[in-house]
């Protein structure tokens, strides 16, 4: 916080006195991190103000340990209300407040890569100060329609169930929604880990925003990213559970501001908001302290606008604007699977689709526990490579048919042969879509595995041996068909020659591993 204050003071000094606002006011009331100020007639929303914590007495000045800044969030008839960003204990009634004439901004730039920072851009990882390159306003108007282009480049998550059925494109806003402990953060982190397999020149910069999360969880995440070599292209913005509500409120906007820096340079960036449920709670707390009238579930009336102006900043820019993109993966926590609650319905209506994680599937051992029936991507196949598009066409339909028939599995002895065959195929397909945590797959590997499932190569493999089949198949391809996977990766599709190679490799694999064919034809 002290470094942020020093940098901000230097920035203000660069402005000519005529360009700075000379408005002053007086604190009339302070409590719970919110101050009410009389005066500041020229104040604007989101403007930074400075609390004058020392008078003219030199001794009094020497006792001052730091300046305290605040951000204006309420403009009223005679007063303004401010959230305090520093130590609220230093702010008292009767204190003078000066307007800075500047809206709240944070440092952004390449120097932040691999670092853990606060919503104000302060380093939290103990690795020293971050060299300031540029400052971006924490809130800014989203790009308009004419500055954008359609989403058409895939963002591979490394998760088979998502990349095949619910594809995400660069510049999209895809919601991850579900109850506690259903694997929402795991899906997001696997997406960051999977970018390691992308070419370095087109690899997205990944920004993870932790809002109200336990510090131990964030520390484990940072350790995992460092261990897997993913921290070098990642930035962590941390406003933990012990952080003031003001910082939890600012954190997602800080993540968006950092992502926009890379987007404006023509690069791709991914920002994960974990999670917006806690963000809404922090904003509700601030709003009630600011004396704003409560609405449904005590949330303020502009809670929808809060999240819409945040998520609208995700975009795929036009070529004239550099062609950069900012992809948003907001996370929402539901209660008992209730997607019709206030905050979930708000965010669902803002985003371009949702990945719904279901507790029942999680308890059955399905990882990731994605309900393909109500999960959707409104960008669709335009955010898929031709290879994935070719192999994934039948999956959703076959899974839907399997879910319908699954209820009759206990009566399988009474089912006709065709129905039993469909159920067996559905079980094998479900097994194919299972995936271990922290084990994302490059798209060409996913394409080969799914191809073997939908083209009937698993027909004689028992469902419980599908993971073994997958593991041995990939080892076989690495040893005996070394050019196949790189060929698919380079072409981004399974061309006719590549398909012939793949079929030959699969037949050869099954011939050399007869032990896997444990099911009678």
Coordinates of C-alpha atoms in Angstrom, one line a residue:
X1 CA 0.0 0.0 0.0
X2 CA 2.8 2.4 0.9
X3 CA 4.5 1.9 -2.5
X4 CA 1.2 2.5 -4.3
X5 CA 0.7 5.8 -2.4
X6 CA 4.2 7.0 -3.2
X7 CA 3.7 6.2 -6.9
X8 CA 0.3 8.0 -7.0
X9 CA 1.8 11.1 -5.3
X10 CA 4.5 11.2 -8.0
X11 CA 1.9 10.9 -10.7
X12 CA -0.2 13.8 -9.2
X13 CA 2.9 16.0 -9.0
X14 CA 3.4 15.7 -12.8
X15 CA 0.2 17.7 -13.4
X16 CA 0.3 21.5 -13.6
X17 CA -1.4 23.3 -10.7
X18 CA -4.0 24.7 -13.1
X19 CA -4.8 21.2 -14.3
X20 CA -5.4 19.9 -10.8
X21 CA -8.6 20.3 -8.9
X22 CA -8.1 22.5 -5.8
X23 CA -11.4 21.3 -4.2
X24 CA -11.2 20.5 -0.6
X25 CA -13.7 19.2 1.9
X26 CA -14.1 18.1 5.5
X27 CA -14.8 14.6 6.9
X28 CA -18.2 14.8 8.8
X29 CA -18.6 11.1 9.6
X30 CA -16.4 8.0 9.3
X31 CA -17.0 4.3 10.1
X32 CA -16.6 0.8 8.7
X33 CA -14.2 2.0 6.0
X34 CA -16.5 4.7 4.6
X35 CA -16.2 8.4 5.1
X36 CA -18.8 11.1 4.5
X37 CA -17.3 14.4 3.3
X38 CA -18.8 17.9 3.2
X39 CA -17.5 20.0 0.3
X40 CA -15.7 18.8 -2.8
X41 CA -18.2 20.5 -5.1
X42 CA -16.3 19.5 -8.3
X43 CA -15.9 15.8 -7.4
X44 CA -16.6 13.1 -9.9
X45 CA -17.4 9.4 -9.6
X46 CA -14.4 7.1 -9.0
X47 CA -12.1 10.1 -8.3
X48 CA -9.2 9.6 -5.9
X49 CA -9.2 11.9 -2.8
X50 CA -6.4 12.4 -0.3
X51 CA -7.1 12.6 3.4
X52 CA -4.7 15.3 4.9
X53 CA -3.5 13.3 8.0
X54 CA -1.1 16.1 9.1
X55 CA -1.5 19.8 9.8
X56 CA 1.0 22.6 9.4
X57 CA 2.9 21.7 12.6
X58 CA 6.3 20.2 11.6
X59 CA 6.1 17.8 14.6
X60 CA 2.6 16.7 13.6
X61 CA 3.9 16.1 10.1
X62 CA 6.8 14.0 11.3
X63 CA 4.4 11.8 13.2
X64 CA 2.4 10.9 10.1
X65 CA 3.3 7.4 8.9
X66 CA 1.5 7.5 5.6
X67 CA -1.0 9.3 3.4
X68 CA -4.5 7.8 3.1
X69 CA -6.5 7.8 -0.1
X70 CA -10.1 7.1 -0.9
X71 CA -12.3 6.6 -3.9
X72 CA -15.6 8.5 -4.4
X73 CA -18.6 6.2 -4.9
X74 CA -21.5 8.4 -3.9
X75 CA -22.3 11.9 -5.1
X76 CA -25.1 13.4 -3.0
X77 CA -26.7 16.8 -2.8
X78 CA -24.4 18.3 -0.2
X79 CA -21.9 15.6 0.5
X80 CA -19.9 12.8 -1.1
X81 CA -19.3 9.3 0.3
X82 CA -15.9 7.7 -0.1
X83 CA -14.5 4.2 0.5
X84 CA -11.1 4.4 2.3
X85 CA -8.3 2.4 0.6
X86 CA -5.7 2.7 3.3
X87 CA -5.7 2.5 7.1
X88 CA -9.2 3.7 8.1
X89 CA -8.0 4.3 11.7
X90 CA -6.0 7.3 10.5
X91 CA -9.2 9.0 9.2
X92 CA -11.1 11.1 11.7
X93 CA -14.0 13.6 11.8
X94 CA -12.9 17.2 11.0
X95 CA -10.0 16.0 8.8
X96 CA -9.4 18.0 5.6
X97 CA -9.8 16.1 2.3
X98 CA -8.2 17.2 -1.0
X99 CA -9.4 16.3 -4.5
X100 CA -6.7 14.9 -6.7
X101 CA -8.5 15.4 -10.0
X102 CA -7.5 11.8 -11.1
X103 CA -9.7 8.7 -11.3
X104 CA -8.4 5.5 -9.7
X105 CA -5.8 3.8 -11.8
X106 CA -3.3 1.0 -11.3
X107 CA 0.1 0.1 -12.8
X108 CA 0.0 -2.4 -15.7
X109 CA 2.7 -4.0 -17.9
X110 CA 5.0 -6.9 -18.7
X111 CA 6.7 -6.5 -15.3
X112 CA 3.6 -8.0 -13.6
X113 CA 4.1 -11.4 -15.3
X114 CA 4.8 -14.1 -12.7
X115 CA 3.8 -11.8 -9.8
X116 CA 1.1 -11.8 -7.1
X117 CA -0.4 -8.3 -6.7
X118 CA -3.1 -6.5 -4.8
X119 CA -6.1 -4.8 -6.6
X120 CA -4.0 -1.6 -6.4
X121 CA -1.0 -3.2 -8.2
X122 CA 1.1 -3.6 -5.0
X123 CA 3.3 -6.7 -4.9
X124 CA 2.2 -9.3 -2.3
X125 CA 4.8 -12.0 -3.1
X126 CA 7.8 -10.5 -1.3
X127 CA 9.8 -10.4 -4.6
X128 CA 10.4 -6.6 -4.4
X129 CA 8.7 -3.6 -6.1
X130 CA 7.3 -3.8 -9.7
X131 CA 8.7 -1.3 -12.2
X132 CA 5.8 0.9 -13.3
X133 CA 5.5 1.2 -17.1
X134 CA 2.0 2.5 -17.5
X135 CA -1.2 3.1 -15.5
X136 CA -4.7 2.1 -16.7
X137 CA -7.9 3.4 -15.2
X138 CA -9.5 0.7 -13.0
X139 CA -12.8 1.3 -14.8
X140 CA -13.2 2.3 -18.4
X141 CA -15.9 2.2 -21.0
X142 CA -16.0 -1.1 -23.0
X143 CA -15.1 -1.1 -26.7
X144 CA -18.1 -0.5 -29.0
X145 CA -19.6 -2.9 -31.6
X146 CA -17.6 -1.3 -34.5
X147 CA -14.3 -1.9 -32.7
X148 CA -14.9 -5.6 -32.4
X149 CA -15.0 -8.7 -34.6
X150 CA -16.6 -12.0 -34.2
X151 CA -15.0 -14.6 -32.0
X152 CA -13.4 -17.2 -34.2
X153 CA -10.1 -18.4 -32.6
X154 CA -10.4 -21.2 -30.0
X155 CA -9.2 -20.9 -26.4
X156 CA -8.3 -24.5 -25.6
X157 CA -9.1 -25.4 -22.0
X158 CA -7.5 -28.8 -22.2
X159 CA -10.7 -30.4 -20.8
X160 CA -12.2 -32.8 -23.3
X161 CA -15.8 -32.2 -22.2
X162 CA -15.5 -28.5 -22.7
X163 CA -13.4 -28.3 -25.9
X164 CA -15.6 -30.9 -27.6
X165 CA -19.1 -29.8 -26.5
X166 CA -18.9 -26.3 -25.0
X167 CA -16.0 -24.6 -26.9
X168 CA -14.7 -21.3 -25.7
X169 CA -13.3 -18.7 -28.1
X170 CA -10.8 -15.9 -27.5
X171 CA -12.8 -12.8 -26.6
X172 CA -15.8 -14.8 -25.2
X173 CA -17.4 -14.5 -21.8
X174 CA -18.1 -18.1 -20.5
X175 CA -19.6 -18.6 -17.1
X176 CA -18.5 -21.4 -14.8
X177 CA -21.3 -22.1 -12.4
X178 CA -22.0 -24.7 -9.7
X179 CA -22.2 -25.4 -6.0
X180 CA -19.3 -25.4 -3.6
X181 CA -16.6 -28.1 -4.1
X182 CA -17.8 -29.2 -7.6
X183 CA -14.5 -28.3 -9.3
X184 CA -15.2 -24.8 -10.7
X185 CA -11.7 -23.4 -9.9
X186 CA -10.1 -26.7 -11.1
X187 CA -11.6 -26.1 -14.6
X188 CA -10.3 -22.6 -14.6
X189 CA -6.8 -23.5 -13.4
X190 CA -6.5 -26.4 -15.9
X191 CA -7.2 -23.8 -18.6
X192 CA -4.2 -21.8 -17.4
X193 CA -2.0 -24.9 -17.3
X194 CA -3.1 -25.9 -20.8
X195 CA -1.8 -22.7 -22.3
X196 CA 1.7 -24.1 -21.8
X197 CA 1.0 -26.3 -24.8
X198 CA 0.1 -23.3 -27.0
X199 CA 2.8 -21.7 -29.3
X200 CA 4.6 -19.1 -27.3
X201 CA 3.9 -16.3 -29.8
X202 CA 0.1 -16.8 -29.5
X203 CA -0.1 -17.9 -25.9
X204 CA -2.7 -15.9 -23.9
X205 CA -1.6 -14.0 -20.8
X206 CA -3.6 -15.5 -17.9
X207 CA -4.8 -13.3 -15.1
X208 CA -6.4 -15.1 -12.0
X209 CA -8.4 -12.8 -9.7
X210 CA -9.1 -14.2 -6.3
X211 CA -12.0 -12.5 -4.6
X212 CA -12.7 -13.4 -1.0
X213 CA -10.7 -16.7 -1.3
X214 CA -8.7 -18.2 1.5
X215 CA -5.1 -17.2 1.4
X216 CA -4.0 -20.9 1.7
X217 CA -6.0 -21.7 -1.5
X218 CA -4.3 -18.9 -3.4
X219 CA -0.9 -19.9 -2.1
X220 CA -1.5 -23.5 -3.3
X221 CA -2.5 -22.2 -6.7
X222 CA 0.6 -20.0 -7.0
X223 CA 2.8 -23.0 -6.0
X224 CA 1.1 -25.2 -8.6
X225 CA 1.5 -22.7 -11.4
X226 CA 5.2 -22.2 -10.5
X227 CA 5.8 -26.0 -10.3
X228 CA 4.2 -26.5 -13.8
X229 CA 6.0 -23.6 -15.4
X230 CA 2.7 -21.6 -15.9
X231 CA 3.5 -18.7 -13.6
X232 CA 5.7 -17.1 -16.2
X233 CA 2.7 -16.1 -18.3
X234 CA 0.3 -15.6 -15.4
X235 CA -0.6 -12.8 -13.0
X236 CA -2.4 -13.3 -9.7
X237 CA -4.6 -10.5 -8.4
X238 CA -5.4 -11.3 -4.7
X239 CA -8.1 -9.8 -2.5
X240 CA -8.4 -12.5 0.1
X241 CA -11.1 -13.2 2.6
X242 CA -9.4 -11.0 5.1
X243 CA -9.1 -8.0 2.7
X244 CA -11.5 -5.0 3.2
X245 CA -14.7 -5.1 1.1
X246 CA -13.3 -2.1 -0.8
X247 CA -10.4 -4.1 -2.2
X248 CA -12.6 -7.2 -2.9
X249 CA -14.9 -4.8 -4.9
X250 CA -12.0 -3.4 -6.9
X251 CA -10.2 -6.7 -7.6
X252 CA -12.1 -7.9 -10.7
X253 CA -11.9 -4.4 -12.3
X254 CA -8.1 -4.4 -11.6
X255 CA -7.9 -7.8 -13.4
X256 CA -9.8 -6.4 -16.4
X257 CA -7.5 -3.3 -16.5
X258 CA -4.4 -5.5 -16.5
X259 CA -5.9 -7.7 -19.3
X260 CA -6.8 -4.7 -21.4
X261 CA -3.2 -3.6 -21.4
X262 CA -2.2 -6.8 -23.3
X263 CA -5.4 -6.7 -25.4
X264 CA -4.5 -3.1 -26.6
X265 CA -1.1 -4.4 -27.7
X266 CA -2.7 -6.9 -30.0
X267 CA -2.1 -9.9 -27.7
X268 CA -4.6 -12.3 -26.2
X269 CA -5.4 -12.3 -22.5
X270 CA -7.6 -14.5 -20.3
X271 CA -9.0 -13.3 -17.0
X272 CA -10.7 -15.5 -14.4
X273 CA -12.9 -14.0 -11.8
X274 CA -13.1 -16.3 -8.8
X275 CA -15.7 -15.6 -7.8
X276 CA -18.3 -13.0 -8.6
X277 CA -20.7 -14.3 -5.9
X278 CA -18.3 -13.0 -3.3
X279 CA -17.7 -9.9 -5.3
X280 CA -21.5 -9.2 -5.2
X281 CA -21.5 -9.7 -1.5
X282 CA -18.6 -7.2 -1.0
X283 CA -20.4 -4.7 -3.2
X284 CA -23.6 -5.2 -1.2
X285 CA -21.7 -4.5 2.0
X286 CA -20.2 -1.3 0.6
X287 CA -23.5 -0.2 -0.8
X288 CA -25.3 -0.6 2.5
X289 CA -22.5 1.3 4.3
X290 CA -22.9 4.0 1.6
X291 CA -26.6 4.2 2.5
X292 CA -27.8 3.1 -0.9
X293 CA -31.3 1.6 -0.9
X294 CA -31.3 -2.2 -0.9
X295 CA -33.3 -4.2 -3.4
X296 CA -33.8 -7.9 -4.0
X297 CA -31.9 -10.0 -1.5
X298 CA -30.6 -6.7 -0.1
X299 CA -28.4 -6.2 -3.1
X300 CA -28.3 -2.7 -4.5
X301 CA -30.3 -1.9 -7.7
X302 CA -27.2 -1.5 -9.8
X303 CA -25.7 -4.9 -9.1
X304 CA -26.6 -6.0 -12.7
X305 CA -24.8 -2.9 -14.1
X306 CA -21.8 -3.7 -11.9
X307 CA -21.2 -7.1 -13.5
X308 CA -22.3 -6.1 -17.0
X309 CA -19.8 -3.2 -17.3
X310 CA -17.1 -5.6 -16.0
X311 CA -17.8 -8.5 -18.3
X312 CA -18.5 -6.3 -21.4
X313 CA -14.8 -5.3 -21.3
X314 CA -14.1 -8.8 -22.7
X315 CA -13.8 -8.5 -26.4
X316 CA -12.1 -9.7 -29.6
X317 CA -10.9 -6.5 -31.2
X318 CA -11.1 -5.7 -34.9
X319 CA -7.9 -5.8 -37.1
X320 CA -7.9 -2.0 -37.1
X321 CA -7.7 -2.0 -33.3
X322 CA -4.9 -4.5 -33.3
X323 CA -6.8 -7.8 -33.2
X324 CA -6.2 -8.4 -29.5
X325 CA -8.6 -10.2 -27.3
X326 CA -9.7 -10.4 -23.6
X327 CA -11.5 -13.6 -22.6
X328 CA -13.5 -13.7 -19.4
X329 CA -14.2 -16.8 -17.3
X330 CA -16.4 -15.6 -14.4
X331 CA -17.2 -18.1 -11.7
X332 CA -20.5 -18.1 -9.8
X333 CA -21.3 -20.2 -6.7
X334 CA -24.8 -21.5 -6.4
X335 CA -26.8 -22.8 -3.4
X336 CA -28.2 -26.3 -3.8
X337 CA -27.9 -26.0 -7.6
X338 CA -30.3 -23.0 -7.7
X339 CA -29.4 -21.3 -11.0
X340 CA -32.6 -19.1 -10.8
X341 CA -31.3 -17.1 -7.8
X342 CA -30.6 -13.3 -8.3
X343 CA -26.9 -13.2 -9.0
X344 CA -26.7 -16.4 -11.1
X345 CA -29.5 -15.3 -13.4
X346 CA -27.9 -11.9 -13.8
X347 CA -24.5 -13.2 -14.8
X348 CA -26.0 -16.0 -17.0
X349 CA -27.8 -13.3 -19.0
X350 CA -24.6 -11.2 -19.4
X351 CA -22.3 -14.0 -20.6
X352 CA -22.1 -16.0 -23.8
X353 CA -22.8 -19.3 -22.3
X354 CA -22.3 -21.3 -19.1
X355 CA -20.5 -24.5 -18.0
X356 CA -22.7 -26.0 -15.3
X357 CA -21.0 -28.3 -12.7
X358 CA -23.5 -30.6 -11.0
X359 CA -23.1 -32.0 -7.4
X360 CA -24.8 -35.3 -8.3
X361 CA -22.4 -36.0 -11.1
X362 CA -19.5 -35.0 -8.9
X363 CA -20.7 -37.4 -6.2
X364 CA -20.9 -40.2 -8.8
X365 CA -17.2 -39.7 -9.5
X366 CA -17.5 -37.8 -12.8
X367 CA -14.6 -35.4 -13.2
X368 CA -15.1 -32.8 -14.4
X369 CA -18.8 -32.9 -13.2
X370 CA -20.1 -31.0 -16.3
X371 CA -23.8 -31.3 -17.1
X372 CA -23.8 -31.3 -20.9
X373 CA -27.6 -30.9 -21.0
X374 CA -27.8 -27.4 -19.7
X375 CA -24.2 -26.2 -20.4
X376 CA -23.9 -24.2 -23.6
X377 CA -21.6 -22.0 -25.6
X378 CA -23.3 -19.4 -27.7
X379 CA -20.2 -19.0 -29.9
X380 CA -20.3 -22.7 -30.8
X381 CA -18.3 -24.4 -33.4
X382 CA -16.9 -21.2 -34.8
X383 CA -14.5 -21.4 -31.7
X384 CA -13.3 -24.9 -32.7
X385 CA -10.6 -26.2 -34.9
X386 CA -11.7 -28.3 -37.8
X387 CA -10.2 -31.4 -36.2
X388 CA -12.3 -31.0 -33.0
X389 CA -15.4 -30.0 -35.0
X390 CA -15.1 -33.3 -37.0
X391 CA -14.8 -35.6 -34.1
X392 CA -17.2 -33.9 -31.6
X393 CA -20.4 -33.7 -33.7
X394 CA -22.1 -36.8 -32.4
X395 CA -21.0 -36.5 -28.7
X396 CA -23.8 -34.3 -27.3
X397 CA -26.6 -36.2 -29.0
X398 CA -25.2 -39.6 -27.9
X399 CA -24.8 -38.3 -24.3
X400 CA -28.3 -36.9 -24.2
X401 CA -29.7 -40.3 -25.4
X402 CA -27.6 -42.1 -22.8
X403 CA -28.9 -39.8 -20.0
X404 CA -32.5 -40.6 -21.0
X405 CA -31.8 -44.4 -21.0
X406 CA -29.6 -44.3 -17.9
X407 CA -32.6 -44.5 -15.6
X408 CA -33.4 -48.0 -17.0
X409 CA -29.9 -49.4 -16.4
X410 CA -31.1 -51.2 -13.2
X411 CA -33.5 -53.2 -15.4
X412 CA -30.8 -54.0 -18.0
X413 CA -31.7 -57.7 -18.1
X414 CA -35.1 -56.7 -19.5
X415 CA -33.8 -54.4 -22.2
X416 CA -33.6 -55.2 -25.9
X417 CA -30.2 -55.6 -27.5
X418 CA -30.2 -52.2 -29.2
X419 CA -31.0 -50.3 -26.0
X420 CA -28.4 -52.2 -24.1
X421 CA -25.8 -51.4 -26.8
X422 CA -26.7 -47.7 -26.6
X423 CA -26.3 -47.7 -22.8
X424 CA -22.9 -49.5 -23.1
X425 CA -21.7 -46.9 -25.7
X426 CA -22.9 -44.1 -23.5
X427 CA -21.0 -45.5 -20.5
X428 CA -17.8 -45.7 -22.6
X429 CA -18.3 -42.2 -23.9
X430 CA -18.8 -40.9 -20.4
X431 CA -15.6 -42.7 -19.4
X432 CA -13.7 -41.0 -22.3
X433 CA -14.8 -37.6 -21.1
X434 CA -13.5 -38.2 -17.5
X435 CA -10.2 -36.4 -16.8
X436 CA -7.9 -36.1 -13.8
X437 CA -7.4 -32.8 -12.1
X438 CA -4.4 -30.9 -13.3
X439 CA -4.0 -33.0 -16.5
X440 CA -5.2 -30.8 -19.4
X441 CA -4.8 -32.3 -22.9
X442 CA -3.7 -30.5 -26.1
X443 CA -6.5 -30.4 -28.7
X444 CA -4.8 -32.8 -31.1
X445 CA -4.6 -35.5 -28.3
X446 CA -8.3 -34.8 -27.4
X447 CA -9.2 -35.2 -31.1
X448 CA -7.6 -38.6 -31.4
X449 CA -9.1 -40.0 -28.2
X450 CA -12.6 -38.8 -29.0
X451 CA -12.2 -40.0 -32.6
X452 CA -11.5 -43.5 -31.3
X453 CA -14.7 -43.4 -29.2
X454 CA -17.1 -42.0 -31.8
X455 CA -15.8 -44.3 -34.6
X456 CA -16.4 -47.5 -32.6
X457 CA -12.8 -48.4 -31.7
X458 CA -13.9 -48.7 -28.1
X459 CA -16.8 -51.1 -28.9
X460 CA -15.1 -54.1 -27.3
X461 CA -13.4 -52.2 -24.4
X462 CA -15.1 -52.3 -21.0
X463 CA -16.0 -48.8 -19.6
X464 CA -13.8 -49.3 -16.5
X465 CA -10.8 -50.0 -18.8
X466 CA -11.2 -46.9 -21.0
X467 CA -8.6 -44.8 -19.0
X468 CA -6.1 -47.7 -19.5
X469 CA -7.0 -47.8 -23.2
X470 CA -6.4 -44.0 -23.5
X471 CA -3.0 -44.1 -21.6
X472 CA -1.7 -47.0 -23.6
X473 CA -2.9 -45.6 -26.9
X474 CA -1.1 -42.3 -26.4
X475 CA 2.1 -44.1 -25.4
X476 CA 1.7 -46.2 -28.6
X477 CA 1.3 -43.2 -30.8
X478 CA 4.3 -41.5 -29.3
X479 CA 6.4 -44.6 -30.0
X480 CA 5.0 -45.9 -33.3
X481 CA 3.2 -42.9 -35.1
X482 CA 5.4 -40.0 -34.1
X483 CA 4.3 -37.8 -37.0
X484 CA 0.5 -38.2 -36.5
X485 CA -0.2 -35.8 -33.5
X486 CA 2.2 -33.1 -34.8
X487 CA 0.5 -33.4 -38.2
X488 CA -2.9 -32.8 -36.7
X489 CA -1.6 -30.0 -34.6
X490 CA 0.0 -28.2 -37.6
X491 CA -3.1 -28.7 -39.9
X492 CA -5.6 -28.1 -37.1
X493 CA -7.8 -30.7 -38.9
X494 CA -7.8 -34.4 -39.6
X495 CA -7.2 -34.4 -43.3
X496 CA -7.9 -37.6 -45.4
X497 CA -4.3 -38.7 -45.3
X498 CA -4.0 -38.1 -41.6
X499 CA -7.3 -40.0 -41.0
X500 CA -5.9 -43.0 -42.9
X501 CA -2.8 -42.9 -40.7
X502 CA -5.0 -42.6 -37.6
X503 CA -7.2 -45.6 -38.6
X504 CA -4.1 -47.7 -39.3
X505 CA -2.6 -46.8 -36.0
X506 CA -5.8 -47.6 -34.1
X507 CA -6.1 -51.0 -35.8
X508 CA -2.5 -51.8 -35.1
X509 CA -2.8 -50.7 -31.5
X510 CA -5.9 -53.0 -30.9
X511 CA -4.1 -55.9 -32.6
X512 CA -1.1 -55.5 -30.3
X513 CA -3.2 -55.1 -27.2
X514 CA -5.8 -57.9 -27.4
X515 CA -6.0 -57.9 -23.5
X516 CA -8.0 -54.6 -23.7
X517 CA -10.9 -56.2 -25.7
X518 CA -12.6 -57.7 -22.6
X519 CA -16.1 -57.3 -23.9
X520 CA -17.6 -59.9 -26.2
X521 CA -18.8 -58.6 -29.5

